[in-house]
Short mmCIF file of C-alpha atoms in Angstrom, two decimals:
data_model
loop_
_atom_site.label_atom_id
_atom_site.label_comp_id
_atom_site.label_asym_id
_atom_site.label_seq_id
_atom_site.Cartn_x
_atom_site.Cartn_y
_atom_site.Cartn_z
CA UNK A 103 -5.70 -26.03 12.44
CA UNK A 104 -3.78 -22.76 12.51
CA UNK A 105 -6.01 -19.76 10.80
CA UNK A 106 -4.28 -17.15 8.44
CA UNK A 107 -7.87 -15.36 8.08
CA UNK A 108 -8.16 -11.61 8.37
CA UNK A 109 -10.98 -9.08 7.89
CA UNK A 110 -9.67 -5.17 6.33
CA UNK A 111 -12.64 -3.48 7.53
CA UNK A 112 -15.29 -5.39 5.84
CA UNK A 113 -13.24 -7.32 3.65
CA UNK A 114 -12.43 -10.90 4.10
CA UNK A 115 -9.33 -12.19 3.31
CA UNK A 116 -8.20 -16.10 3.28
CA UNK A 117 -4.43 -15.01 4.02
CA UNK A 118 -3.07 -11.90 5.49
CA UNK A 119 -1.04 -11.51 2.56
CA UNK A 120 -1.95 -8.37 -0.14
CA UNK A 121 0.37 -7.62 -3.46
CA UNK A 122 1.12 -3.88 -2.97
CA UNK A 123 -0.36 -1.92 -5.46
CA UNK A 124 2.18 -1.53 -8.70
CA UNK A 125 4.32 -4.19 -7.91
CA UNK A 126 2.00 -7.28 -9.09
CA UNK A 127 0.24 -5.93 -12.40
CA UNK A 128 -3.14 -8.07 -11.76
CA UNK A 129 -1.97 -11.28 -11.59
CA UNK A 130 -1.67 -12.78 -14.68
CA UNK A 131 2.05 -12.17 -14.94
CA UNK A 132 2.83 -14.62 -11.67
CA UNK A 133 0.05 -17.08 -12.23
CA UNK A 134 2.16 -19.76 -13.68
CA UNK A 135 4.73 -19.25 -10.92
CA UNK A 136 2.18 -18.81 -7.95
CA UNK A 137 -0.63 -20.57 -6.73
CA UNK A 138 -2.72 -17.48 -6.22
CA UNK A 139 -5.33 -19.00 -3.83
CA UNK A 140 -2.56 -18.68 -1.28
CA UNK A 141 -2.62 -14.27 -1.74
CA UNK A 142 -5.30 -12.84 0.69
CA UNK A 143 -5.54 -9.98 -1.87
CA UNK A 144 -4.08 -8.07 -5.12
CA UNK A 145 -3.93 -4.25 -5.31
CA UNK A 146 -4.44 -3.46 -8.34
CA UNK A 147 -2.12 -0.23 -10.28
CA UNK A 148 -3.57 3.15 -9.23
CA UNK A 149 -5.52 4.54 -12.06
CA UNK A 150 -6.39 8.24 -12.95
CA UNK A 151 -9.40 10.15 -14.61
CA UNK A 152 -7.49 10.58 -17.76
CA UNK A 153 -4.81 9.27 -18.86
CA UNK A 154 -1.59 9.91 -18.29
CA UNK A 155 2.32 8.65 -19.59
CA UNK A 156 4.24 9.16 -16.54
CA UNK A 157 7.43 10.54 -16.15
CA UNK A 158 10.69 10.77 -18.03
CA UNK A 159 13.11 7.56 -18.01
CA UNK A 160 14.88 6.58 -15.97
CA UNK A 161 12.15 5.39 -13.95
CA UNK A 162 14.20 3.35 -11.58
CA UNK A 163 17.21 3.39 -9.84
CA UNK A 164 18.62 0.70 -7.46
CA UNK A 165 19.63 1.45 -3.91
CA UNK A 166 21.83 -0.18 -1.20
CA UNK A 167 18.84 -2.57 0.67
CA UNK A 168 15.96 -0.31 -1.10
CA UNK A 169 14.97 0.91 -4.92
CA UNK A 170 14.12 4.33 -5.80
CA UNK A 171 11.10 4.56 -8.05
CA UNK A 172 9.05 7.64 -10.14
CA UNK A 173 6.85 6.14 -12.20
CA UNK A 174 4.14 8.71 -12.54
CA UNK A 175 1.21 6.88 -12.56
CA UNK A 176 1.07 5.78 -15.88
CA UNK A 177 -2.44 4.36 -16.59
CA UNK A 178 -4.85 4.27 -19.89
CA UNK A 179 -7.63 6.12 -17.68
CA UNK A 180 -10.66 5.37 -15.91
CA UNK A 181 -12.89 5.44 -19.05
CA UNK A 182 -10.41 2.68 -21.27
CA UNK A 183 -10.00 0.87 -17.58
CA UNK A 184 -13.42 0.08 -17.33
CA UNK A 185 -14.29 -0.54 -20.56
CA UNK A 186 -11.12 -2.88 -21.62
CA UNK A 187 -9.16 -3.92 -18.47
CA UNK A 188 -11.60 -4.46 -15.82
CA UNK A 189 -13.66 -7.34 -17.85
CA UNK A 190 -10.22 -9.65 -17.92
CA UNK A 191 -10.51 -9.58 -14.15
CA UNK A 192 -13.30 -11.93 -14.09
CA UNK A 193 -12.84 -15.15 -11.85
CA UNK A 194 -9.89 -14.42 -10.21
CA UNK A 195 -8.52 -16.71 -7.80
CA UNK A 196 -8.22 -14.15 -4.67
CA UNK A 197 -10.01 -10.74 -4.60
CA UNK A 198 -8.94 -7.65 -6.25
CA UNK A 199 -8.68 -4.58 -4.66
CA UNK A 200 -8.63 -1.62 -6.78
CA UNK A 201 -6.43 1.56 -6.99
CA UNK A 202 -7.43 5.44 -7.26
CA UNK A 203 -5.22 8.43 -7.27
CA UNK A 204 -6.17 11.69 -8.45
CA UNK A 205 -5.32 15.19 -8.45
CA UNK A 206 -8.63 17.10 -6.59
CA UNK A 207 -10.97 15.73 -4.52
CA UNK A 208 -13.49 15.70 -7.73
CA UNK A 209 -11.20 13.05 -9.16
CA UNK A 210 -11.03 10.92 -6.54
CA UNK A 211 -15.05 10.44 -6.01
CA UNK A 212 -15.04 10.05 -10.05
CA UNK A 213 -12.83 7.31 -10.27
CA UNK A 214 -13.62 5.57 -7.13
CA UNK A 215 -17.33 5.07 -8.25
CA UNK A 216 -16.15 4.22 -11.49
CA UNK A 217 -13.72 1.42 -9.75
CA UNK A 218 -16.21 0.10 -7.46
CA UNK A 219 -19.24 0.01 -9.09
CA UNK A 220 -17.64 -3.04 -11.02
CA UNK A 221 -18.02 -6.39 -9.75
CA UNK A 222 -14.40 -7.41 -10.26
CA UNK A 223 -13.42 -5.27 -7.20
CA UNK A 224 -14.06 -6.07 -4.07
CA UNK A 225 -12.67 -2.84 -2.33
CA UNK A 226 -11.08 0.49 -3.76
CA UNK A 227 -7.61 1.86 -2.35
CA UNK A 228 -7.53 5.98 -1.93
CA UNK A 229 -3.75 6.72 -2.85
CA UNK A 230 -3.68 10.09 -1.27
CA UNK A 231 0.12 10.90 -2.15
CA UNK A 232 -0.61 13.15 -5.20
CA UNK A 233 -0.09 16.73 -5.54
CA UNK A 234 -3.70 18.62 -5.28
CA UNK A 235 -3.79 21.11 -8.56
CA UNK A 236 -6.42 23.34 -6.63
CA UNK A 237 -3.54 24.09 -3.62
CA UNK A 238 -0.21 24.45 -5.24
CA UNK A 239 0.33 20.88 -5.56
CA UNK A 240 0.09 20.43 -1.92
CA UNK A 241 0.03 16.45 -1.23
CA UNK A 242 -3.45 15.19 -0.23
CA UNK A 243 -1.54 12.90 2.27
CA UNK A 244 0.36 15.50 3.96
CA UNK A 245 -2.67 17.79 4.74
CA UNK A 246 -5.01 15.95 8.16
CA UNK A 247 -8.22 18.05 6.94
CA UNK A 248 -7.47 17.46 2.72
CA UNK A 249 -7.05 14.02 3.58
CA UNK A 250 -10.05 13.66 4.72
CA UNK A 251 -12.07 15.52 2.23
CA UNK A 252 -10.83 13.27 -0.16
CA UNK A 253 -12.16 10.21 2.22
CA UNK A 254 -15.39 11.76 3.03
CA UNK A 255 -15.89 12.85 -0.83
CA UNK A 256 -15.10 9.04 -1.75
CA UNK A 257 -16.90 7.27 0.92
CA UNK A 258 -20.62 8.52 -0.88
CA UNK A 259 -19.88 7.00 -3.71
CA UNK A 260 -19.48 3.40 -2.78
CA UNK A 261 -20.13 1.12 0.11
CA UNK A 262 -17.50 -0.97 -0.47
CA UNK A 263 -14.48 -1.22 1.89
CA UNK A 264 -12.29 2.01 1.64
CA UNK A 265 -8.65 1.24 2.16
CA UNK A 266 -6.65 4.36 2.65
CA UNK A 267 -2.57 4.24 2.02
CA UNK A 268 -0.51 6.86 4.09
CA UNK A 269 2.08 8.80 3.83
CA UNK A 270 5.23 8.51 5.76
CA UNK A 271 6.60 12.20 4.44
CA UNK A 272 5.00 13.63 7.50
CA UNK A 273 5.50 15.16 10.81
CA UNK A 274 2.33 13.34 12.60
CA UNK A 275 1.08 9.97 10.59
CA UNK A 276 -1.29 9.21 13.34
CA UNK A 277 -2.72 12.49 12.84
CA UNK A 278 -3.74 11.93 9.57
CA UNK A 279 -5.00 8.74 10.87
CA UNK A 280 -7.34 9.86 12.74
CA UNK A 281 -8.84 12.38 10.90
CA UNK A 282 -8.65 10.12 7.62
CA UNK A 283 -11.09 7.10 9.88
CA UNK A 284 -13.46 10.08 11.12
CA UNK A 285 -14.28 10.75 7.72
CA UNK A 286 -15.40 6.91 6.77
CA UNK A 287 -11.60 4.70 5.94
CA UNK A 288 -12.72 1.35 6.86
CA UNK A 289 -8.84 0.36 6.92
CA UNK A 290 -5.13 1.98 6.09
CA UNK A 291 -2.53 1.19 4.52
CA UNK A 292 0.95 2.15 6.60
CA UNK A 293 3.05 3.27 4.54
CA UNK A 294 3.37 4.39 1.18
CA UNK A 295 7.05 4.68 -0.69
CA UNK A 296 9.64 7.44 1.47
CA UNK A 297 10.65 10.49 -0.34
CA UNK A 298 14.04 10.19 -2.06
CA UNK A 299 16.84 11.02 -5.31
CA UNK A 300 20.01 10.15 -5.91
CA UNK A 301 23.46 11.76 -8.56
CA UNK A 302 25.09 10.26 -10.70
CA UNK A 303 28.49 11.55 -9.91
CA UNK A 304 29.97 11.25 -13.40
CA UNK A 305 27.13 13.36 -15.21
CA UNK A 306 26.34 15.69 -11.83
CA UNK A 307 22.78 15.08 -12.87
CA UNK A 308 19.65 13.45 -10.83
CA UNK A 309 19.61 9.53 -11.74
CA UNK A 310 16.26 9.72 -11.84
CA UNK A 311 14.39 11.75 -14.79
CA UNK A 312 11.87 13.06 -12.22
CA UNK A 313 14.64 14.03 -10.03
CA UNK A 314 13.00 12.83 -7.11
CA UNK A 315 11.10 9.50 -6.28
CA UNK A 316 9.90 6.88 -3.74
CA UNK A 317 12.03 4.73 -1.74
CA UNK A 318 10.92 1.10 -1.01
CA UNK A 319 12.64 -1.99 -0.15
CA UNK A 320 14.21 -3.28 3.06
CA UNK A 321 15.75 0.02 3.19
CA UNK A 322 12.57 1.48 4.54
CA UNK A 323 11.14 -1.43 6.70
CA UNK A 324 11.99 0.24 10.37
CA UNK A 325 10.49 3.68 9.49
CA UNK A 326 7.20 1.23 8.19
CA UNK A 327 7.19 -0.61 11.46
CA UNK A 328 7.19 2.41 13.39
CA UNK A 329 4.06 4.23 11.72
CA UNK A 330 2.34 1.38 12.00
CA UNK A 331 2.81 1.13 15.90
CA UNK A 332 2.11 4.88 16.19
CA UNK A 333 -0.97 4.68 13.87
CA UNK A 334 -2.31 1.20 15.64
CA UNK A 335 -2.85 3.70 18.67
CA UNK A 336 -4.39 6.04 17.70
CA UNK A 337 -7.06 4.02 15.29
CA UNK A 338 -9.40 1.53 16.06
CA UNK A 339 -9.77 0.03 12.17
CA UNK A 340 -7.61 -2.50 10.49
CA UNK A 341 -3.78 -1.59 9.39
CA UNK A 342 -2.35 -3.21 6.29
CA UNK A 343 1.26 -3.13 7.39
CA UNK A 344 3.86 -2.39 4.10
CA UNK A 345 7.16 -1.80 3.58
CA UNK A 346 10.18 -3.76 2.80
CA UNK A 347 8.84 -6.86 3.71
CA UNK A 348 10.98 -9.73 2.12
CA UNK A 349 10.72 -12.85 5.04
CA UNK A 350 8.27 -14.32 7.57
CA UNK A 351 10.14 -12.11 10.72
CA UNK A 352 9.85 -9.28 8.43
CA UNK A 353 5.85 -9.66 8.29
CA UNK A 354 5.98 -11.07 12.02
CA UNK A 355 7.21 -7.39 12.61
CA UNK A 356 4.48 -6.18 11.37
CA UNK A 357 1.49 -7.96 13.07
CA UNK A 358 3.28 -7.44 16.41
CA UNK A 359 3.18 -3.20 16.08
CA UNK A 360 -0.79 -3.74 14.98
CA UNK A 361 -0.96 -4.72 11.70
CA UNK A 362 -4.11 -7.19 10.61
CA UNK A 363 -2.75 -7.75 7.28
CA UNK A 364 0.80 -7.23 5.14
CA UNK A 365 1.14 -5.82 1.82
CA UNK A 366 4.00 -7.54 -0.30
CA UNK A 367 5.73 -4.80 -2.82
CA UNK A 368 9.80 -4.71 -4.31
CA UNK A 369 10.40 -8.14 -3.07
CA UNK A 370 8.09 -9.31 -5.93
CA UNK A 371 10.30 -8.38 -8.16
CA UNK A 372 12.97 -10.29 -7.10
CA UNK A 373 10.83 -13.44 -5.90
CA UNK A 374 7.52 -14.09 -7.08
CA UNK A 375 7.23 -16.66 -4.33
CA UNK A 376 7.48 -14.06 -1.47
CA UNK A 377 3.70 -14.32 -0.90
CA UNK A 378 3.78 -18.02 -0.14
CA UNK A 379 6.69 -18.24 2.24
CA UNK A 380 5.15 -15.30 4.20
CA UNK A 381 2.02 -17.42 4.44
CA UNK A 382 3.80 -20.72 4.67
CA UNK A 383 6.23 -19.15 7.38
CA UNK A 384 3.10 -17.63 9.35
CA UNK A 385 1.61 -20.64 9.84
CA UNK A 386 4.67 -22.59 10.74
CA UNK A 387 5.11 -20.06 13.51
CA UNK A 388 1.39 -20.02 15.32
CA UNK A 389 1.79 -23.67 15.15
CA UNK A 390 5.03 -24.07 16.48
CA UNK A 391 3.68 -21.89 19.45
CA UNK A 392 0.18 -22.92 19.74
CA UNK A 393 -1.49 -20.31 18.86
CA UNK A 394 -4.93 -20.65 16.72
CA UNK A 395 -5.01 -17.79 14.72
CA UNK A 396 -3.04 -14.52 13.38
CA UNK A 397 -5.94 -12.45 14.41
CA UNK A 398 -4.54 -13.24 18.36
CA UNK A 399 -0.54 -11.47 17.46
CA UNK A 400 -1.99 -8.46 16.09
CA UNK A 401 -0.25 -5.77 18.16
CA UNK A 402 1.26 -8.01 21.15
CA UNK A 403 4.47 -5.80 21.09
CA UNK A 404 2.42 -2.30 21.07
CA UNK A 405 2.97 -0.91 24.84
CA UNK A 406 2.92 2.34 23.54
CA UNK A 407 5.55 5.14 24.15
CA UNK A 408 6.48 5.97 27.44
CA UNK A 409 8.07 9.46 27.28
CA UNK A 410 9.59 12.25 24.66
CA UNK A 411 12.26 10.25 24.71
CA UNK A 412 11.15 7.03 23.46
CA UNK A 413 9.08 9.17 20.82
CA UNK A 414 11.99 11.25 19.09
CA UNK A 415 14.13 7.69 19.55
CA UNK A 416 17.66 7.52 21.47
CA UNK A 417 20.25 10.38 19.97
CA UNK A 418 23.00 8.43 21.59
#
């Protein structure tokens, strides 16, 4: 009997499967398409301390292999979170993990106790890609030592599992890494959405109303891989591997460079179902090989870098 278990530092999972935060609501929307006891996880939509309406339309724009997003974090608030959304959360059929972002380190701690202190959520996601008010709008992610402020601030206010999601608009993503699991991650996420825009050529103007946004999609999927190879080095905690993942080699990809677990994002939109062919096709695969358990892939293909070259890639 092939096992699809995984632990994501302290949190058990029955599939290695999560719904990337955003891209899956809470559930309700795909329960009468998907048999949910097959997810390993949800993550929930970030929330804020107050609330906020996000950005000007258009909020999407589709890309060759990818789609550009700037949402905004739109969210009712911590406060109306808690008090109406939280309570309809009750018996879910996989854990829930929730999602904070915030603009200083204050609002972080806030709305991660707030989050966790509710039995509904099993762990708490730190999305660390916002702009920090208190250092012109420098992103938390981008910044080794804010980073980790934000981690350490967080980590007093709850014991359970804290699930960090990187950055890939970086020079060094293992740096961050590192410092980010000194200061008390019990997991990361690798990676969040990849800075991008694009023009409309007829109206010479920004498609997007924010101007700029976050790629996702199979567009991004070997820049994903990559960071998570270079970050399963230099960490010793579990790496939810995300980005672009659409089929069973896609999330094999994953697991190989060091991943423990997969999150599942765009490709929801497309086909609810994503979450169970993963799953079904991860299982066909250990089987087919003999092999007991996904815990015993996790990182097989990660022999490291061997020189400058192999680090800045092949120029041709």
């Amino acid at each position: 009997m092939v096992s699809l278990e995984t632990d994501i530092g302290g949190l058990r999972l029955s599939h290695p499967t999560l719904m990337g935060s955003g891209c899956y609501g809470s559930g309700d929307e795909f329960a009468p398409f998907v048999d949910q006891t097959a997810i390993g996880a949800i993550v929930l939509k970030s929330v804020t301390r107050l609330p906020r309406l996000g950005n000007p339309t258009p909020r999407l724009v589709r890309t060759p292999a990818g789609m550009l997003n700037a949402i905004g974090l739109q969210n009712p608030g911590i406060d109306w979170y808690v008090e109406r959304e939280l309570p309809k959360y009750a018996g879910r059929a996989c854990p829930l993990v929730g999602s904070v972002a915030g603009f200083s380190v204050d609002d972080y701690a806030y709305v991660c106790e707030r989050l966790a202190a509710d039995d509904a959520i099993a762990a708490v996601e730190l999305n660390i890609s916002c702009p920090n008010v208190a250092s012109e709008g420098e992103t938390f992610a981008c910044d080794p030592a804010l980073a980790a402020k934000v981690v350490k601030t967080a980590r007093t206010t709850t014991d359970k599992p804290l699930i960090v999601k990187l950055s890939p608009n970086v020079t060094d993503i293992a740096a961050v890494a590192v410092e980010v699991e000194s200061a008390g991650a019990d997991a990361l996420a690798v990676i969040n959405t990849v800075r991008g825009m694009g023009i409309d050529v007829e109206t010479w103007r920004p498609r997007l109303g924010n101007v700029t946004g976050g790629l996702s999609g199979p567009a991004i999927r070997p820049i994903a891989v990559l960071a998570v190879y270079e970050v399963a080095r230099a960490v010793t905690i579990p790496i939810v591997g995300q980005g672009g993942i659409e089929t069973v080699t896609d999330a094999l990809e994953f697991f190989l460079a060091g991943a423990a677990a997969v999150a599942i994002g765009t490709a929801n939109f497309t086909d609810p179902r994503t979450p169970e062919r993963i799953a079904n096709g991860l299982r066909d695969y250990l089987q087919q090989r003999g092999i007991a358990s996904i815990r015993e892939i996790v990182g097989k293909a990660n022999v490291g870098l061997a020189d400058a070259h192999e680090y800045e890639g092949d120029e041709g």
